[in-house]
Coordinates of C-alpha atoms in Angstrom, one line a residue:
M1 CA 116.6 69.5 71.1
S2 CA 119.6 67.5 70.8
L3 CA 119.2 67.6 66.8
T4 CA 118.8 70.4 64.2
R5 CA 117.8 70.0 60.6
K6 CA 121.2 68.1 59.4
D7 CA 119.9 65.2 61.6
L8 CA 116.7 63.0 61.1
I9 CA 114.7 61.0 63.6
A10 CA 113.2 57.5 62.3
T11 CA 111.3 56.0 63.8
F12 CA 108.6 53.2 64.2
N13 CA 106.3 54.3 66.5
W14 CA 102.6 55.2 65.7
D15 CA 102.0 57.4 68.8
P16 CA 101.9 60.9 68.9
F17 CA 104.9 61.9 71.4
L18 CA 107.5 62.7 69.0
V19 CA 105.2 65.3 67.4
Q20 CA 104.6 66.7 70.6
A21 CA 108.0 67.1 71.6
I22 CA 108.9 68.7 67.9
G23 CA 106.1 71.2 68.7
R24 CA 108.0 71.7 72.0
A25 CA 111.1 72.3 71.0
Q26 CA 109.7 74.9 67.9
K27 CA 109.0 77.5 70.8
F28 CA 112.9 77.1 71.2
T29 CA 114.6 77.2 67.8
S30 CA 113.1 76.5 64.1
N31 CA 116.2 74.5 63.5
I32 CA 114.8 70.9 64.4
P33 CA 115.3 67.7 63.2
Q34 CA 113.6 66.1 60.0
V35 CA 111.6 63.0 61.3
A36 CA 110.5 60.0 59.4
F37 CA 107.5 57.5 60.7
L38 CA 108.4 54.4 58.8
H39 CA 105.4 52.3 60.1
G40 CA 103.3 55.6 60.2
N41 CA 102.0 58.1 62.9
V42 CA 98.7 58.9 64.4
A43 CA 99.5 62.9 64.7
V44 CA 100.5 62.8 61.2
G45 CA 98.6 63.8 57.8
Y46 CA 99.6 63.4 54.3
C47 CA 98.4 65.4 51.3
P48 CA 99.0 63.3 48.2
D49 CA 98.6 66.0 45.6
D50 CA 101.3 68.1 46.9
N51 CA 103.3 65.3 48.5
I52 CA 103.3 67.4 51.9
M53 CA 103.1 66.0 55.3
G54 CA 102.5 67.5 58.6
N55 CA 100.3 67.1 61.5
V56 CA 96.2 65.7 60.9
G57 CA 94.1 68.3 60.0
M58 CA 96.7 71.3 59.3
V59 CA 95.4 72.8 55.8
C60 CA 97.6 72.2 53.0
R61 CA 98.6 74.8 50.3
C62 CA 96.0 73.2 48.0
G63 CA 93.1 73.9 50.6
K64 CA 92.7 70.2 51.4
R65 CA 93.4 69.4 54.9
L66 CA 95.7 66.5 55.6
K67 CA 94.4 63.4 55.6
P68 CA 96.0 60.6 58.6
T69 CA 98.3 58.8 56.8
S70 CA 98.2 54.6 57.3
L71 CA 99.5 52.5 60.1
L72 CA 101.4 49.2 59.7
F73 CA 100.4 46.8 62.1
P74 CA 103.2 44.3 63.4
I75 CA 102.3 41.6 61.0
K76 CA 105.4 39.5 59.7
N77 CA 105.3 40.8 55.6
K78 CA 104.8 44.1 55.9
D79 CA 104.5 46.4 52.7
Y80 CA 106.4 49.5 53.1
S81 CA 105.9 50.7 49.1
S82 CA 101.9 51.0 48.3
D83 CA 101.3 53.7 50.8
I84 CA 103.1 57.1 49.7
A85 CA 103.5 58.7 52.6
I86 CA 105.2 55.8 54.2
S87 CA 107.6 55.0 50.9
K88 CA 108.5 58.8 51.3
S89 CA 109.4 58.5 55.1
W90 CA 111.8 54.6 54.3
K91 CA 113.4 57.3 51.1
T92 CA 114.2 60.0 53.3
L93 CA 115.3 57.6 55.7
N94 CA 118.1 55.8 53.0
N95 CA 119.0 59.0 52.0
A96 CA 120.4 60.3 55.5
L97 CA 122.3 56.5 55.6
E98 CA 123.8 57.0 52.6
Q99 CA 125.2 60.2 54.1
A100 CA 125.4 60.1 57.8
Y101 CA 128.3 60.4 59.4
M102 CA 127.2 59.7 63.0
V103 CA 123.7 56.9 63.6
T104 CA 122.3 56.7 67.3
I105 CA 120.3 53.3 67.8
F106 CA 117.9 53.8 70.7
G107 CA 116.4 50.7 72.1
Y108 CA 115.3 48.8 68.7
S109 CA 116.4 45.4 68.9
A110 CA 116.4 44.5 65.4
P111 CA 114.0 41.7 65.7
S112 CA 113.3 38.4 63.4
S113 CA 109.9 40.4 62.4
D114 CA 111.1 43.1 61.0
A115 CA 113.6 41.0 58.9
E116 CA 112.6 43.2 55.9
A117 CA 113.3 46.3 57.2
V118 CA 116.7 45.6 58.7
S119 CA 117.3 44.7 55.2
M120 CA 116.5 47.5 53.4
L121 CA 118.1 49.7 55.8
K122 CA 121.6 47.6 56.0
Q123 CA 121.1 48.1 51.9
A124 CA 121.3 52.0 52.5
W125 CA 123.9 51.6 54.9
G126 CA 125.9 49.7 52.9
S127 CA 128.9 47.5 53.1
V128 CA 131.1 48.5 56.7
D129 CA 134.4 48.0 55.1
E130 CA 133.3 51.3 53.0
R131 CA 132.0 53.1 56.0
K132 CA 135.8 52.8 57.9
M133 CA 134.9 56.5 59.5
E134 CA 131.1 56.4 60.6
E135 CA 130.5 56.0 64.1
I136 CA 127.3 53.8 65.3
E137 CA 126.2 54.7 68.8
L138 CA 123.7 51.9 70.4
I139 CA 121.3 52.7 73.9
D140 CA 120.1 50.0 75.1
I141 CA 118.8 48.2 78.3
R142 CA 120.3 45.0 76.8
D143 CA 123.8 43.6 77.7
E144 CA 126.4 44.8 75.3
E145 CA 127.1 41.7 73.8
T146 CA 123.7 41.0 72.9
V147 CA 123.4 44.5 71.4
I148 CA 126.7 44.2 68.9
A149 CA 125.1 41.0 67.8
S150 CA 122.3 42.8 66.2
W151 CA 124.0 45.3 65.1
N152 CA 127.3 43.9 63.9
Q153 CA 126.3 44.1 60.5
F154 CA 126.3 48.1 60.7
I155 CA 129.7 48.3 62.8
H156 CA 132.9 48.4 61.0
T157 CA 135.5 47.0 64.3
H158 CA 135.5 49.3 66.8
H159 CA 133.5 52.3 66.0
Y160 CA 131.0 51.9 68.0
S161 CA 129.5 53.1 71.7
Y162 CA 127.2 51.2 74.1
H163 CA 125.4 53.2 76.3
T164 CA 122.1 51.8 78.7
S165 CA 121.4 55.3 79.3
Y166 CA 120.6 58.6 77.2
F167 CA 122.5 60.9 79.3
D168 CA 125.9 59.1 78.9
T169 CA 125.5 59.5 74.9
T170 CA 126.9 61.6 72.6
L171 CA 123.4 63.5 72.0
A172 CA 123.4 64.3 75.8
R173 CA 126.5 65.6 76.7
C174 CA 127.2 67.2 73.3
P175 CA 123.4 68.7 72.3
R176 CA 123.3 70.5 68.8
R177 CA 127.0 69.9 67.8
S178 CA 127.2 66.0 68.2
C179 CA 128.9 65.3 64.6
E180 CA 131.2 68.3 65.0
A181 CA 132.1 67.1 68.5
T182 CA 132.3 63.4 67.8
F183 CA 134.5 64.6 64.5
D184 CA 136.8 66.9 67.2
R185 CA 136.9 63.6 69.7
L186 CA 138.0 60.9 66.7
M187 CA 139.6 62.8 64.2
N188 CA 141.2 66.0 65.4
C189 CA 142.2 64.0 68.8
I190 CA 140.7 66.4 71.3
W191 CA 139.6 65.8 74.8
L192 CA 135.8 67.0 75.3
D193 CA 134.0 67.9 78.6
G194 CA 131.3 65.8 78.9
S195 CA 129.6 67.8 81.6
K196 CA 128.5 70.7 79.8
G197 CA 125.5 68.5 78.0
F198 CA 121.7 67.7 79.4
K199 CA 121.6 66.3 83.0
E200 CA 118.5 64.5 84.4
G201 CA 116.1 66.9 85.8
M202 CA 116.6 69.8 83.8
D203 CA 113.8 71.5 83.0
F204 CA 112.9 73.5 79.5
Y205 CA 114.3 77.1 81.4
D206 CA 117.8 75.1 81.8
I207 CA 117.5 73.6 78.4
G208 CA 117.0 77.3 77.0
Q209 CA 119.5 78.5 78.9
L210 CA 122.0 75.7 77.5
T211 CA 121.0 75.9 74.4
S212 CA 120.6 79.5 73.6
G213 CA 124.0 80.5 72.6
L214 CA 123.9 77.6 70.4
I215 CA 120.8 78.5 68.4
K216 CA 122.0 82.3 68.4
E217 CA 125.1 80.8 66.5
E218 CA 123.1 78.6 64.2
N219 CA 120.7 81.4 63.2
K220 CA 123.6 83.7 62.7
Y221 CA 125.2 81.4 60.1
K222 CA 122.0 79.5 58.3
G223 CA 122.7 79.0 55.1
E224 CA 126.5 79.3 54.9
K225 CA 128.6 75.9 54.9
R226 CA 130.8 76.2 57.8
V227 CA 131.4 73.8 60.6
L228 CA 129.7 75.5 63.9
S229 CA 131.9 75.9 67.1
N230 CA 132.8 73.3 69.5
P231 CA 131.8 74.0 73.4
Y232 CA 132.2 70.8 74.2
C233 CA 136.5 70.8 74.4

């Protein structure tokens, strides 16, 4: 619910929890983030004939049911190209990274066993000297020095923030307007009010109340190239 269709969630997890979360978000809005499952997912199906992904068992427009995607197991040398669905997810992530203004890394430690994956991410991100305006947000329970060491190839000088709790991040403090709020804070030098976003203990009623006005504005200007309002000033 923090994100919209301009955003992409890329995950290495196989479990169905993110698919279920997307389903819950669709009860509030159709303006939901894209999702890329980089190692496959037990709840995601694919139709190679129509190049369509969705929930396992859904009927494709060709009339066939979506078949389960392959899963990549935790081995040292992973094949990211032979499975069409996984390859498509990586292409989606690469395209997003090339254009991204803000990247949030949630609990991923970039282990040596994923050296190939990290290399692919770095290739898409490019040189840090060419990403002088972009921001990296890191959420991790490890100490800051260790986390920064894992991701220093992606961070331009001081253009990062480090948190141990999701509720301290831009996604939680400025839901559905994270990029607008970050641009206002860093480029327009506007002070933000971090008390207006998501809080621990919120239920779905609270989330709906908080986001309803934002979603109405998104629906009103759907398809228009305009900057949405930033209510977090």
